[in-house]
Every structure is written in structure tokens, then in C-alpha cells.
Short mmCIF file of C-alpha atoms and ligand atoms in Angstrom, two decimals:
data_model
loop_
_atom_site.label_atom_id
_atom_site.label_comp_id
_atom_site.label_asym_id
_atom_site.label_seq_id
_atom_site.Cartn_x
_atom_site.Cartn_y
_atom_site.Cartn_z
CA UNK A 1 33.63 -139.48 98.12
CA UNK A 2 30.45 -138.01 97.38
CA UNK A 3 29.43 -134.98 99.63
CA UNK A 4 25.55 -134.62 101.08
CA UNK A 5 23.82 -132.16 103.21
CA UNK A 6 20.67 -133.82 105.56
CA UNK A 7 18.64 -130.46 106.35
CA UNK A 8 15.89 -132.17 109.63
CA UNK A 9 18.62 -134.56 110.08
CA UNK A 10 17.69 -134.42 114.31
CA UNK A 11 14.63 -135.68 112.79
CA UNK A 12 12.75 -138.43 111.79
CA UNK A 13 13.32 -139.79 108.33
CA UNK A 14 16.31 -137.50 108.27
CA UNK A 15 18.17 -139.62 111.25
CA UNK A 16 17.40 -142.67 109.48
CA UNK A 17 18.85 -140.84 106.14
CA UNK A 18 22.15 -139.96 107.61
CA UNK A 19 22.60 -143.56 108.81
CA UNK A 20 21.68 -145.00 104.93
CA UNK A 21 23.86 -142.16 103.36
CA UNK A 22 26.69 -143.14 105.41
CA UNK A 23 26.72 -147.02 105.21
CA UNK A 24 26.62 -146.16 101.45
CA UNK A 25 30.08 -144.36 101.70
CA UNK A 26 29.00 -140.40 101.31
CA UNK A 27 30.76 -137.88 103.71
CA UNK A 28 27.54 -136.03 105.38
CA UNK A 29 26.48 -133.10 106.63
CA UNK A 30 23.45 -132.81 108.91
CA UNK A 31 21.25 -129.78 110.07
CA UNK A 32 18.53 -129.27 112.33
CA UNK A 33 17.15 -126.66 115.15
CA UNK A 34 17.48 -129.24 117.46
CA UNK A 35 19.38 -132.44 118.26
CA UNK A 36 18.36 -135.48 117.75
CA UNK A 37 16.11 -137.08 120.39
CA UNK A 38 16.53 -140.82 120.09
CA UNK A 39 19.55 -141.79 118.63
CA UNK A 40 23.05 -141.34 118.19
CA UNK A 41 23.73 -139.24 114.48
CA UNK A 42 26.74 -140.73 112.67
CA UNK A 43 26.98 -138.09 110.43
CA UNK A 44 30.52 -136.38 109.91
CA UNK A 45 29.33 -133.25 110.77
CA UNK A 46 25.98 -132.22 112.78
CA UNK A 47 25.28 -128.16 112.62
CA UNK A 48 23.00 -126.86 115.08
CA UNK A 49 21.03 -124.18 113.30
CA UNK A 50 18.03 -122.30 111.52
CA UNK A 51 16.99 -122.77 108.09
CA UNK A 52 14.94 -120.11 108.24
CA UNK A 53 18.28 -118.17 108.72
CA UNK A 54 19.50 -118.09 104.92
CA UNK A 55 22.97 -116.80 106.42
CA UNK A 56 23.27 -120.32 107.94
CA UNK A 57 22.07 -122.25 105.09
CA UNK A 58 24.56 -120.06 103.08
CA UNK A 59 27.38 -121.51 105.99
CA UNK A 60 25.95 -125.24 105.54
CA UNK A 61 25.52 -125.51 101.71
CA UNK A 62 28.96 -125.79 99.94
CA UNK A 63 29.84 -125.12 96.56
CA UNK A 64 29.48 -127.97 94.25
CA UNK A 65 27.78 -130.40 97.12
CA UNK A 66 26.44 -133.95 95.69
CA UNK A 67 23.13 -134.42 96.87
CA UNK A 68 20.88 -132.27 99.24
CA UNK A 69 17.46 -134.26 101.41
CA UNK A 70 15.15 -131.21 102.28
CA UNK A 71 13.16 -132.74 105.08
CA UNK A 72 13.13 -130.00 107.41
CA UNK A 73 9.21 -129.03 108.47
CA UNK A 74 7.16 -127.57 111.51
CA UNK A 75 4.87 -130.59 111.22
CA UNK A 76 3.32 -132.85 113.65
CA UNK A 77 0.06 -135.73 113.59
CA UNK A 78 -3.44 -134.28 113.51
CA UNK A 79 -3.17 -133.04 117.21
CA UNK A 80 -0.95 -130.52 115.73
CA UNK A 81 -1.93 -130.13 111.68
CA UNK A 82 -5.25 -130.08 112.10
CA UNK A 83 -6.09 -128.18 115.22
CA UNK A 84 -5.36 -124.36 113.73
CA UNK A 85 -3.95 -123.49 116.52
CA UNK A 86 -0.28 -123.42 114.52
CA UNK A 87 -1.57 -122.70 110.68
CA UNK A 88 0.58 -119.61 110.85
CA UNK A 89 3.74 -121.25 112.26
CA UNK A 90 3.77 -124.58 109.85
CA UNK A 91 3.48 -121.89 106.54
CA UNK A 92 6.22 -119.45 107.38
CA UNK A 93 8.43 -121.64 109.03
CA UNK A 94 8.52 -124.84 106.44
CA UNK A 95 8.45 -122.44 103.75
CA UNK A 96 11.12 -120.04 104.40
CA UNK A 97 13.41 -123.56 105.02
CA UNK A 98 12.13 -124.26 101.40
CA UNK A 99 12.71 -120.78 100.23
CA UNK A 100 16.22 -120.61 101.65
CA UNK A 101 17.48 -123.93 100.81
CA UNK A 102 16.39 -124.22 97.03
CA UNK A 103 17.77 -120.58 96.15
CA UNK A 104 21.39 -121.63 97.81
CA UNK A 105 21.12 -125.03 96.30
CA UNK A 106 20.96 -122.89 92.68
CA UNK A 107 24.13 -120.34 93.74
CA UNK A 108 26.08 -123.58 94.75
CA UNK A 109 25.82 -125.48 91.80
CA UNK A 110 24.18 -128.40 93.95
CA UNK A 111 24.06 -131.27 91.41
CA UNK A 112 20.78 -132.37 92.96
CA UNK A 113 17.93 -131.74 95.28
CA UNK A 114 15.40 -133.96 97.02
CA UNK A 115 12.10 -132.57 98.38
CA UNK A 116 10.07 -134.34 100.72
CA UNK A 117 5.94 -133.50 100.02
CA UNK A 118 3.05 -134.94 101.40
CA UNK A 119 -0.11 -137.35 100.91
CA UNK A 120 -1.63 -133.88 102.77
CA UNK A 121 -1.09 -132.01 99.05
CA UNK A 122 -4.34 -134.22 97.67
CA UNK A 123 -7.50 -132.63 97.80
CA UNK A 124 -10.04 -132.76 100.59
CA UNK A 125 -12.94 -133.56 98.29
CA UNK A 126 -11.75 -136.55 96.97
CA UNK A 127 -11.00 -138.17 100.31
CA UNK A 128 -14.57 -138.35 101.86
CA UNK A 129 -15.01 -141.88 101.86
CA UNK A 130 -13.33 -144.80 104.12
CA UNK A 131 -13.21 -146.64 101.12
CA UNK A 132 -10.22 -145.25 99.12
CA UNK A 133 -8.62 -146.60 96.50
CA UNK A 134 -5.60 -145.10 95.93
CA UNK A 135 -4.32 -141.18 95.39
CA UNK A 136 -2.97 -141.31 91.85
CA UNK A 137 -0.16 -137.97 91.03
CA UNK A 138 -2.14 -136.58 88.86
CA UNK A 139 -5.36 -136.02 91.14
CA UNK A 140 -3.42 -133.57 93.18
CA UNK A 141 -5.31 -130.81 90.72
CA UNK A 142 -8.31 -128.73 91.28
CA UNK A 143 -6.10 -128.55 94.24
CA UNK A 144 -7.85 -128.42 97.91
CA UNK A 145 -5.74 -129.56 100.58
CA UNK A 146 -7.79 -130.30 103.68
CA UNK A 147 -4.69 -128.02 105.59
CA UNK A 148 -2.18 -125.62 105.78
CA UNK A 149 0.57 -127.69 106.20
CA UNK A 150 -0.11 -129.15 102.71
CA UNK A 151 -0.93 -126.32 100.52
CA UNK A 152 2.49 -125.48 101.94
CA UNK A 153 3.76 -128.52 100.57
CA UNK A 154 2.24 -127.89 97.56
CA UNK A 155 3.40 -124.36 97.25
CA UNK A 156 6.90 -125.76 97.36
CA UNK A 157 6.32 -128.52 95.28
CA UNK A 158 5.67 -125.92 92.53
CA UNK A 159 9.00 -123.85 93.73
CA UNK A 160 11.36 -126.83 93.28
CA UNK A 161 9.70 -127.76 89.98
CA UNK A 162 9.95 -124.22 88.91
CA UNK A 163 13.52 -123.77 89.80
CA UNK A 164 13.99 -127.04 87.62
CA UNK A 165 12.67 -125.09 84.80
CA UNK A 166 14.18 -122.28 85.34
CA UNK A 167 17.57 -123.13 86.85
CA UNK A 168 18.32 -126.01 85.72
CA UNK A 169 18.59 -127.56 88.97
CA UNK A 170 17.77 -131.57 89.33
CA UNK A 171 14.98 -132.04 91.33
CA UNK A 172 13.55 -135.16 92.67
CA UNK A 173 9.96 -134.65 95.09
CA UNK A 174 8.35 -137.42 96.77
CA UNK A 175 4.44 -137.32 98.51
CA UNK A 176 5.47 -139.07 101.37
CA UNK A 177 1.89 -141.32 103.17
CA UNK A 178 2.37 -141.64 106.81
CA UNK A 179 5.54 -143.32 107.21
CA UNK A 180 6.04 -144.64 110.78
CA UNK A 181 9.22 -147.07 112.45
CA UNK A 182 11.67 -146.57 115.55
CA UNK A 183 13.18 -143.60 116.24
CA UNK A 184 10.08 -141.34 115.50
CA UNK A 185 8.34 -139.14 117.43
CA UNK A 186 6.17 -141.44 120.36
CA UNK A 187 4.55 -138.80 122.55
CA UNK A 188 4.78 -135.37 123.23
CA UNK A 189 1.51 -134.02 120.79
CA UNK A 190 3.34 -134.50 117.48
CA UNK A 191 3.32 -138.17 117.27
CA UNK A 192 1.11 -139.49 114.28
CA UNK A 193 -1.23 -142.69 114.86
CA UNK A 194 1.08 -145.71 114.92
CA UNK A 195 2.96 -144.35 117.40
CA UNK A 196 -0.15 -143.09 119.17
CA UNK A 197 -1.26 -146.16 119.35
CA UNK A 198 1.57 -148.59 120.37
CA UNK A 199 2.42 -146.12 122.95
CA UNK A 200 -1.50 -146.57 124.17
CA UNK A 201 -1.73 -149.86 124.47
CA UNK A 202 1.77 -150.28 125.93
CA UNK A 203 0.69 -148.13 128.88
CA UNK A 204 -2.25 -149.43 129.87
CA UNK A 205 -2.65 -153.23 131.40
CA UNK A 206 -4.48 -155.80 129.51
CA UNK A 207 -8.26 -155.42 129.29
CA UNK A 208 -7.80 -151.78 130.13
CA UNK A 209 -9.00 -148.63 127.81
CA UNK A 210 -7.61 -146.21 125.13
CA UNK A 211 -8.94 -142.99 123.75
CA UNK A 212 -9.36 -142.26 120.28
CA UNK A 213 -10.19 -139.12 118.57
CA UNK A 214 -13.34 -139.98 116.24
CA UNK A 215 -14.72 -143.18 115.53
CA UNK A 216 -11.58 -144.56 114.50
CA UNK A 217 -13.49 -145.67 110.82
CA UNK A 218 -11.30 -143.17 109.16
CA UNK A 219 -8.65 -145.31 107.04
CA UNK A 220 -5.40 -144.84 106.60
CA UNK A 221 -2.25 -146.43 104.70
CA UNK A 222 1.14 -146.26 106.53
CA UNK A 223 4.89 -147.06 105.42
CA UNK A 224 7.57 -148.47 107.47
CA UNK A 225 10.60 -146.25 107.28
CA UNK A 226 12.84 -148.68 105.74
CA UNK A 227 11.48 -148.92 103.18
CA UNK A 228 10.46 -145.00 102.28
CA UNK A 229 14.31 -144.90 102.11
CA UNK A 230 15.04 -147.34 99.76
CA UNK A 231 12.53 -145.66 97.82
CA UNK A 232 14.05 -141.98 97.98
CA UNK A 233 17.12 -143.14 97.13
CA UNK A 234 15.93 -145.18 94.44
CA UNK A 235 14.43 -141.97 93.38
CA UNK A 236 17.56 -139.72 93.60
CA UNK A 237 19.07 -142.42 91.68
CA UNK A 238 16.86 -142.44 88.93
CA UNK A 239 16.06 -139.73 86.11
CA UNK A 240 12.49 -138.84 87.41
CA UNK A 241 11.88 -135.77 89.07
CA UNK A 242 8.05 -136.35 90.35
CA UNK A 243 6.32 -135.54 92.12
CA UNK A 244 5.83 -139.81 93.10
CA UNK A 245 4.04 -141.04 95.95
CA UNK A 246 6.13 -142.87 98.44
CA UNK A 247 3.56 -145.12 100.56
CA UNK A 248 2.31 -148.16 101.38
CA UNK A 249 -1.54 -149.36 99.63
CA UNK A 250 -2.33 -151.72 102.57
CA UNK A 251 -5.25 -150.13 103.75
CA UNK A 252 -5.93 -150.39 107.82
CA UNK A 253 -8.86 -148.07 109.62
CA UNK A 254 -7.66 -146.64 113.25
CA UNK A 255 -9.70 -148.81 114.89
CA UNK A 256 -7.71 -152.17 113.62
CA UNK A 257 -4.44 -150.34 114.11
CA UNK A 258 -5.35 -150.23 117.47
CA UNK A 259 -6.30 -153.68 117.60
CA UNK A 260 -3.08 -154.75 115.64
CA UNK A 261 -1.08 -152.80 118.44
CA UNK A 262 -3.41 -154.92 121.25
CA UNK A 263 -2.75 -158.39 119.50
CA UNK A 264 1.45 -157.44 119.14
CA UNK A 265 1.05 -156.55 123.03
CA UNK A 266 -0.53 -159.72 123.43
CA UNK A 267 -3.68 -157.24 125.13
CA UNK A 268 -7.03 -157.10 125.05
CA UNK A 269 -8.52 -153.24 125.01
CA UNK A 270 -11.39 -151.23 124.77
CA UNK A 271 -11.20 -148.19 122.86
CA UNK A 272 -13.15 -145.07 124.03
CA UNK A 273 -14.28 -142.86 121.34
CA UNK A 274 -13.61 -139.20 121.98
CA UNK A 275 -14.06 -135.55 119.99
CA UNK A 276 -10.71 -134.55 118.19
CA UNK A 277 -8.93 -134.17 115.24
CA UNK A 278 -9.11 -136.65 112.43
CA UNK A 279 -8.37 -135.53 109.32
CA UNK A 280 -10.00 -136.59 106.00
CA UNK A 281 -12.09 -139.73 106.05
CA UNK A 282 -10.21 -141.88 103.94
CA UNK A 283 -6.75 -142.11 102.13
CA UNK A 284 -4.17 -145.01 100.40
CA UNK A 285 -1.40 -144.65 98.44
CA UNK A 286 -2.04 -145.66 94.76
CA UNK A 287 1.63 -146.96 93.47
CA UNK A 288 1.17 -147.57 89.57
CA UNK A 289 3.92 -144.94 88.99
CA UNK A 290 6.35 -146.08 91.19
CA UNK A 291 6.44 -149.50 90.02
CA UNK A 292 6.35 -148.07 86.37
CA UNK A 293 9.55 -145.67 87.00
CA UNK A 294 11.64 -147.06 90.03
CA UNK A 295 10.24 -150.90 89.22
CA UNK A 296 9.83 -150.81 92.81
CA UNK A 297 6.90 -151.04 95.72
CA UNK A 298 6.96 -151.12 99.28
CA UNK A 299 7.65 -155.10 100.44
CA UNK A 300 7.23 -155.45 104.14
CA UNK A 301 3.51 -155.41 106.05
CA UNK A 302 2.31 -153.01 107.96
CA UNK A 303 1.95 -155.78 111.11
CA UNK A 304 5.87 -156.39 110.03
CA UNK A 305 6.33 -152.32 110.53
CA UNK A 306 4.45 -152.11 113.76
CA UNK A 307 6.13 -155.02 115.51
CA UNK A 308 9.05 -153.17 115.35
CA UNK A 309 7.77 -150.44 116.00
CA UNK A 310 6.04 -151.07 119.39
CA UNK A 311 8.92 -152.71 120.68
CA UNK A 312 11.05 -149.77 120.42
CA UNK A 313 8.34 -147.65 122.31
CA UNK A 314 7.73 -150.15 124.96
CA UNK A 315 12.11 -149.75 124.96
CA UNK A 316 11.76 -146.05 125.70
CA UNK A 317 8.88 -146.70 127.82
CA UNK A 318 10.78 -148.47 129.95
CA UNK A 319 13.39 -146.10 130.23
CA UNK A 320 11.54 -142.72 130.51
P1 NAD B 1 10.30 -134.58 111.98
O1 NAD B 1 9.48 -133.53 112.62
O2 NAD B 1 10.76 -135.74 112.81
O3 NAD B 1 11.58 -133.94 111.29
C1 NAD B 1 11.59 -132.64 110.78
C2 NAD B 1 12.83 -131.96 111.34
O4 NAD B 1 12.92 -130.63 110.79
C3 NAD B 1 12.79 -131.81 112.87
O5 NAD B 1 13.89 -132.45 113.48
C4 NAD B 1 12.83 -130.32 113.09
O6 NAD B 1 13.55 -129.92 114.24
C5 NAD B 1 13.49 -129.84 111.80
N1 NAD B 1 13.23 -128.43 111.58
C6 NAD B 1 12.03 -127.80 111.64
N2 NAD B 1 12.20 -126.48 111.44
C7 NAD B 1 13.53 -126.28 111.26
C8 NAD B 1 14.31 -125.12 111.02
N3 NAD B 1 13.76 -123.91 110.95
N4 NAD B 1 15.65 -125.27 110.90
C9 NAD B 1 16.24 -126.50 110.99
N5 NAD B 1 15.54 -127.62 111.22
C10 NAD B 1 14.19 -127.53 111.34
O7 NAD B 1 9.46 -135.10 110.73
P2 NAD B 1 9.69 -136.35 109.78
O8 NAD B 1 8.60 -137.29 110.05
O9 NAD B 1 11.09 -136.79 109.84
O10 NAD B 1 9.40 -135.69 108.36
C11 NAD B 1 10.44 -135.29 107.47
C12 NAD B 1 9.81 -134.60 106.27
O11 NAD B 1 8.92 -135.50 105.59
C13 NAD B 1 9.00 -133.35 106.61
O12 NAD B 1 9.20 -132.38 105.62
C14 NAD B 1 7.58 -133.85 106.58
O13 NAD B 1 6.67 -132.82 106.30
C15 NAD B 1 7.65 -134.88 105.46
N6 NAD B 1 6.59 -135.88 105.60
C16 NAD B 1 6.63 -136.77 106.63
C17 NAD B 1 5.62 -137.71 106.75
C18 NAD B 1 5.62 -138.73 107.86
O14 NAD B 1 4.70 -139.52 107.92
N7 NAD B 1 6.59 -138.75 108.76
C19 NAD B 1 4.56 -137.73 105.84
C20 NAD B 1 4.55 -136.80 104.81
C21 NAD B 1 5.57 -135.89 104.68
#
């Protein structure tokens, strides 16, 4: 039986990765600082403890392990990347998980590693536009990041790749592009904009009003999380190391994500336009490599994705 360690399994994407890892048969092993808040873990063992700590990641890595999923971050939506307000937390403590984990991975013999990056890595300057036609791999340098949670992420990019090189440890890193789905974070100040928004409209009656920060124009492309695990473990599966984007290219501005939560809720709404924290003005996946090494590409739609998604949050709506 093959033997896997889920470091953020209380989670997002890791929850949903302990449920995949297990329907395929693997014994697993999650990790995170907290529990998980929406859903039962069926891994067959759940450790509550620090990454940053490498004493416990020295207690949770064992010798000759399968498979290790880094996806343990301090990282939130805009309200809480791209405020400043916690710069200094989201470096230190996503690093030091990266530092930790990587350097045990090595003294366990870990047969291989998977790293989850960002879209966030690609620079600022080539994002200015609503109009975006797709983030290629290889435009990640001049690098410019428009924050400090991804010039983290690119930091440890460059730390896995480098102990590839010199380590000989298999690496496999992903830039994951908003990925979104049940089970996420919905509220709270870390939720990212398809929550936001289902979670919006589902509290207000019809013809009633939403706030938005900006003027919603800025585009976006989002993934449902289904499918960003089919493609990691395509990925782990495969010979390719990366970095690959996992993401979706169907394009959507804020403003008709809102509107494609209203028509799901069967609502109409007006959106009120308030000062906050966007981000960059326009970004989309651009998935030439993925089909060229996996021979794979996100299937589903995004209105597929966000069906589900709402009625999950009108679910814990209901029972908040
Ligand atoms: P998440 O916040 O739901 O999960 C991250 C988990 O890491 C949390 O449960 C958190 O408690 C845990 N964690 C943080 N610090 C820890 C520590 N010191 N010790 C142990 N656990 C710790 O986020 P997610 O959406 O599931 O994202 C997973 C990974 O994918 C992250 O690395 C994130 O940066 C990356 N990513 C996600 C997206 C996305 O759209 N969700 C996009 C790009 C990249």
C-alpha cells in the first residue's frame, strides 16, 4: 500500500486530496495547525501540528514515505494578500513550512514531492490589462510578483527545483489559478471571489444589493476543485517536474461572476462598487503545456463549478 503525507490537509485542496488519495487505495497521513472546518477527514491518521516546528515535521515524515502534497500556506483572497497588513506573517510562516518540509523530505528518502505555487508568482507588469490572454510558464521571468505571498511562492519554487538538482529528490510544482468548489473557505476574510460572491447573493433577497471592491472589470479565470486534482495527480504521475499551470482559460470579469451567482440564485442584484483590494487587472491561465505533457485540460465550466458551489454555501448558510 503506498504511504502519503497531506501537509494543509484541514484545508482546502488538501481535504479534497486526502479523500482522492484514499479512494485510490494509499494509507494517509494528514497535517495541519488546525482541524478541518467543513468536513469529515478520512485520512488514517490526522496530526494536529506546526510545520513551522521542524521537530514535528521530523515526527510526521517517515523514512521511505511514497508521495508528499505540500499545500500548507498562510494565504487568504485579496482581503488578506493584498492588504499588507500580514506581508510579514504569509513570508515566514509559508516559508519555514517549505523550508522544513523539503529538507526532511531529502533525510527521508521521500520518493517524491509535490509543491503547490501560484498564478500570484507572474509578474505584475504583464497583467495590466482586462484583456489577458493567457500566463504562459515561461513569462514568470523578469520576475515581479504584484505580492508577498507570491515572491514567496516563487522563492520556494526555486528551493524545490534546487533540491531536485542537488538532491536528487523528485519534484513535481504546480501554479495553481484560483481554484474554487465546496468545502472551501466561504466567509470569515479569507474567502477568494467565488465564494465571496455566492455567499453575497445568497444572503441578500432578490433585487437587493452587494458590495464589490473595485469596479468589478478586473478578470479573472477560476478552476473547480475537481478537476485541479485530477490534474496534480496526473502530474505526480507523470515524469515532469514543472513548474505547470493548473487553471482553467475561461475568462469571467467579477462583475459577471456576480451575475452568474444572481442567475444560479434565480436573483436579480445590484452591485455597489466600493474601495478595496483587487489585485492585478487581468489574469487567465494559458494551458498549451499541460495539454502537451499531461494530454490533459480542465473539462467542466465555470457555471458547472459555481452551481455546485453555491449550493453548498447556501447548505452552510442554512445551518450557521
Ligand atoms: P487553505 O488555506 O484552505 O489551506 C492551507 C492549509 O495550510 C490551512 O488548513 C492551514 O491551516 C494550513 N497551514 C498554514 N500554516 C500551517 C502551519 N504552520 N502548519 C500546519 N498547517 C498550516 O488553502 P487552499 O486553498 O487549500 O490552498 C492550498 C495550497 O494551494 C496553498 O499553498 C495555496 O497557497 C495554494 N494555492 C491555492 C490557490 C487557491 O485558489 N485555492 C491558488 C493558488 C495557490
Amino acid at each position: 500500500m503506498k504511504k502519503a503525507l497531506v501537509c494543509g490537509a484541514g484545508g482546502f485542496i488538501g481535504g479534497h486530496m486526502v479523500k482522492r488519495l484514499k479512494e485510490e487505495g494509499y494509507w494517509v497521513r494528514g497535517v495541519d495547525i488546525k482541524e478541518h472546518e467543513y468536513t469529515e477527514l478520512t485520512c488514517d491518521e490526522f496530526v494536529l501540528g506546526d510545520l513551522r516546528d521542524p521537530r514535528l515535521v521530523a515526527d510526521v515524515v517517515d523514512d521511505n514515505m511514497d508521495e508528499i502534497y505540500q499545500f500548507a500556506a498562510d494565504m487568504g483572497g485579496a482581503g488578506y494578500i493584498f492588504t499588507g497588513e500580514h506581508d510579514a506573517n504569509v513570508m515566514h510562516n509559508s516559508a519555514m513550512c517549505n523550508l522544513n518540509v523539503v529538507d526532511e523530505a531529502v533525510r527521508k528518502s521521500v520518493g517524491k514531492i509535490f509543491y503547490s505555487s501560484s498564478a500570484c508568482i507572474y509578474p505584475e507588469s504583464i497583467q495590466m490589462d482586462t484583456d489577458n490572454e493567457g500566463l504562459k510558464e515561461d513569462m514568470a521571468y523578469p520576475a515581479g510578483p504584484d505580492s508577498e505571498y507570491g515572491w514567496e511562492k516563487l522563492f520556494s519554487e526555486r528551493m524545490y527545483m534546487a533540491y531536485q538538482r542537488n538532491h536528487g529528490l523528485e519534484v513535481h510544482i504546480a501554479r495553481f489559478h484560483n481554484i474554487f468548489g465546496p468545502c472551501g473557505t466561504w466567509c470569515g476574510g479569507k474567502e477568494k471571489a467565488p465564494a465571496a460572491m455566492c455567499r453575497k447573493v445568497a444572503e441578500i433577497e432578490a433585487d437587493g444589493e452587494i458590495e464589490m471592491w473595485g469596479d468589478g472589470k478586473q478578470t479573472r479565470s477560476f478552476l473547480f476543485i475537481d478537476e485541479c486534482i485530477e490534474a496534480v495527480r496526473r502530474l505526480m504521475n507523470s515524469d515532469f517536474s514543472g513548474p505547470i499551470n493548473i487553471g482553467s482559460d475561461e475568462i469571467i470579469s467579477i462583475n459577471d461572476l456576480a451575475l452568474m451567482s444572481a442567475d444560479i440564485a434565480g436573483k436579480k442584484i445590484h452591485i455597489n462598487h466600493i474601495p478595496g483590494p483587487t489585485g492585478v487587472r487581468g489574469r487567465n491561465s494559458e494551458n498549451t503545456l499541460i495539454k502537451e505533457k499531461l494530454g490533459w485540460a480542465p473539462a467542466q465550466s465555470l457555471r458547472m463549478g459555481m452551481e455546485k458551489t453555491y449550493t453548498w454555501i447556501e447548505q452552510q448558510l442554512a445551518t450557521k
